[in-house]
mmCIF file of C-alpha atoms in Angstrom:
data_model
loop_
_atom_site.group_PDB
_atom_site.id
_atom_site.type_symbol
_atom_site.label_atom_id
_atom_site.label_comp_id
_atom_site.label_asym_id
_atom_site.label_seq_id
_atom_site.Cartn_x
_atom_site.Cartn_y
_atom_site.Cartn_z
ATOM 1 C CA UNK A 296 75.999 119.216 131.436
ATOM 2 C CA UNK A 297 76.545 115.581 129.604
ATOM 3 C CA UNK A 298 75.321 117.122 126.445
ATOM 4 C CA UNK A 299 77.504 120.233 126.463
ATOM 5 C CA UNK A 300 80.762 117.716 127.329
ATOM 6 C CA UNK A 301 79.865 115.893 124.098
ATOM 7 C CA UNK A 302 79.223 119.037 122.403
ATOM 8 C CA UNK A 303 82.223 120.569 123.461
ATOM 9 C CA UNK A 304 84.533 117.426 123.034
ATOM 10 C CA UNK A 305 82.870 114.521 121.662
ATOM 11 C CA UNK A 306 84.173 112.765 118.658
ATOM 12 C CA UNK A 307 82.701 109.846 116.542
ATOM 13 C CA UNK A 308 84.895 107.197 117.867
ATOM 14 C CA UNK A 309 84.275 108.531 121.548
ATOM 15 C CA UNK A 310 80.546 107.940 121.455
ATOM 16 C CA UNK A 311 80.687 105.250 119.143
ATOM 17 C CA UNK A 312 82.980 103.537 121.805
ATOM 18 C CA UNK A 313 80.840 104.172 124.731
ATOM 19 C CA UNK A 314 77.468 102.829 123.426
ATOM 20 C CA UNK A 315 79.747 99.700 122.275
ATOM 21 C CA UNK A 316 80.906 99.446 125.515
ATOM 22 C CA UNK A 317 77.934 99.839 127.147
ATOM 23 C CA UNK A 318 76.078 97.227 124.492
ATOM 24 C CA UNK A 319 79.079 94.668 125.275
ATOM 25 C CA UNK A 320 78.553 94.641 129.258
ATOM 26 C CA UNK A 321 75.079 94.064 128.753
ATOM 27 C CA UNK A 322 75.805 91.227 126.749
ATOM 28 C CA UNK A 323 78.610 90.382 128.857
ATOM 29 C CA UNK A 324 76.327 90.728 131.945
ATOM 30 C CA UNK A 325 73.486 88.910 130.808
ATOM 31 C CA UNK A 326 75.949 85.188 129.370
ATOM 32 C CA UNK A 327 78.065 85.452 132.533
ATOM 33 C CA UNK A 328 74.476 85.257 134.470
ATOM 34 C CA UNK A 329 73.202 81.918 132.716
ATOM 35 C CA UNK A 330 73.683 78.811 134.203
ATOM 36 C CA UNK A 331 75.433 77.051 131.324
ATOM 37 C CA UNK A 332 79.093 76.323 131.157
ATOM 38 C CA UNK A 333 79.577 77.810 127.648
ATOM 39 C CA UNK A 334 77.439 80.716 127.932
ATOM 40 C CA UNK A 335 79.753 81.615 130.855
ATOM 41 C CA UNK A 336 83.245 81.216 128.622
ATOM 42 C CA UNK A 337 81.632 82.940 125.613
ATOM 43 C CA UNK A 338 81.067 85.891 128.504
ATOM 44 C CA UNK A 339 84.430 86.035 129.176
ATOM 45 C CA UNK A 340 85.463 86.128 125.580
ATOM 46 C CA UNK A 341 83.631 88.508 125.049
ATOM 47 C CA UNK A 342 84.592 90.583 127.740
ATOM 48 C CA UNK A 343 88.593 89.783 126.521
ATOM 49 C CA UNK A 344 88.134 90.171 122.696
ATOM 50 C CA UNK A 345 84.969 92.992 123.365
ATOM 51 C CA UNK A 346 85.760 95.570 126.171
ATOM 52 C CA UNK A 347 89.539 95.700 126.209
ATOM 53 C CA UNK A 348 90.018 96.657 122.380
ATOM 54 C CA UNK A 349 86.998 99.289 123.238
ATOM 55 C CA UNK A 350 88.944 100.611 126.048
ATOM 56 C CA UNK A 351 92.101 100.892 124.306
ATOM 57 C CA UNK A 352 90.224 102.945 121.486
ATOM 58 C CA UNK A 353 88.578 105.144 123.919
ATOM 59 C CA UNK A 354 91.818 106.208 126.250
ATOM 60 C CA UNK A 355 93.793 106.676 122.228
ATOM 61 C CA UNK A 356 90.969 109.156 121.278
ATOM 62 C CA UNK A 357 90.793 110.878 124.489
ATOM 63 C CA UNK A 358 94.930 111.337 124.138
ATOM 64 C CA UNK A 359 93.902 112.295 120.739
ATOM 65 C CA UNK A 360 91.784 114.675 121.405
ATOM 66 C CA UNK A 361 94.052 116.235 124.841
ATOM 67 C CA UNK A 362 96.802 117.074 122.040
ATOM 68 C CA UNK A 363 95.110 118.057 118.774
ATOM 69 C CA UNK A 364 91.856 119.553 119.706
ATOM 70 C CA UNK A 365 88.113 117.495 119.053
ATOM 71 C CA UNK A 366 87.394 119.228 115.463
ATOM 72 C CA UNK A 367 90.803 118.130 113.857
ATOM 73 C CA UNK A 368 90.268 114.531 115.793
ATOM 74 C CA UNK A 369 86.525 114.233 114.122
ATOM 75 C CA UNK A 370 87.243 115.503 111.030
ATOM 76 C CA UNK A 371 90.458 112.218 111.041
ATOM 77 C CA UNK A 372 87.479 110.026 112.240
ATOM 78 C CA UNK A 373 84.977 110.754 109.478
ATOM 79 C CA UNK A 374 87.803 110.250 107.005
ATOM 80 C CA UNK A 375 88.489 106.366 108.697
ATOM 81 C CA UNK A 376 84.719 105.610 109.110
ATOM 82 C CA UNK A 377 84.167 106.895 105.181
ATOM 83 C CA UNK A 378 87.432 104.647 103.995
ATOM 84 C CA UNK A 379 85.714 101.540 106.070
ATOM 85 C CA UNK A 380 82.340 102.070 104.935
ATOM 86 C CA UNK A 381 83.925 102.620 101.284
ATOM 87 C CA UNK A 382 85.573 98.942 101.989
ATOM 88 C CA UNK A 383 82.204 97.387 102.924
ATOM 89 C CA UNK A 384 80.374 98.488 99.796
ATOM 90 C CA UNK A 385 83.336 97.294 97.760
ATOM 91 C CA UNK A 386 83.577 93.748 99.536
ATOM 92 C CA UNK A 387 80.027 93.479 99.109
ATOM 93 C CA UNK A 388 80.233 94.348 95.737
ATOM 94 C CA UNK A 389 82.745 91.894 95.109
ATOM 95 C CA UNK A 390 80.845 89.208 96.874
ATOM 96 C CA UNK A 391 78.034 89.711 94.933
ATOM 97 C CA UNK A 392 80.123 89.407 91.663
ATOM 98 C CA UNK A 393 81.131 85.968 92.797
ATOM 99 C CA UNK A 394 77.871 84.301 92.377
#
């Protein structure tokens, strides 16, 4: 049933945003359980800078995807991930001219 829901209406930013959500309250999860001071701030920083961007992401997709369907939404998200990626290479390139 989960994989016909993803089929159906799953976009890139939808499942991207639930493993990263996922990956941050582990993380979250396992700092907030040490016995350290720090490791028990960095936890909540974490959780601040970490889950509630996510979220925000998450509910803008799913509005996203309510209005203007899950193909027209993906095919938008493949276009944003291509530009970033496109960015990264380019930043690295320029990096690498630095030296």
């Amino acid at each position: 049933m989960m994989i016909k829901f993803l089929k159906a209406k799953g976009t890139l930013f939808f499942i991207l945003g639930i493993l990263g959500f996922v990956g941050v309250a582990a993380t979250v999860t396992i700092l907030g359980t040490g016995h350290s001071a720090p490791d028990k701030l960095i936890a909540i920083y974490i959780g601040i800078f970490g889950l509630i961007p996510m979220l925000l992401l998450l509910i803008v997709d799913r509005i996203c995807v309510w209005k203007f369907g899950a193909t027209k939404v993906n095919k938008v998200e493949m276009y944003i991930l291509g530009i970033f990626i496109l960015l990264f290479v380019l930043n690295w390139i320029r990096l690498q001219s630095q030296l």
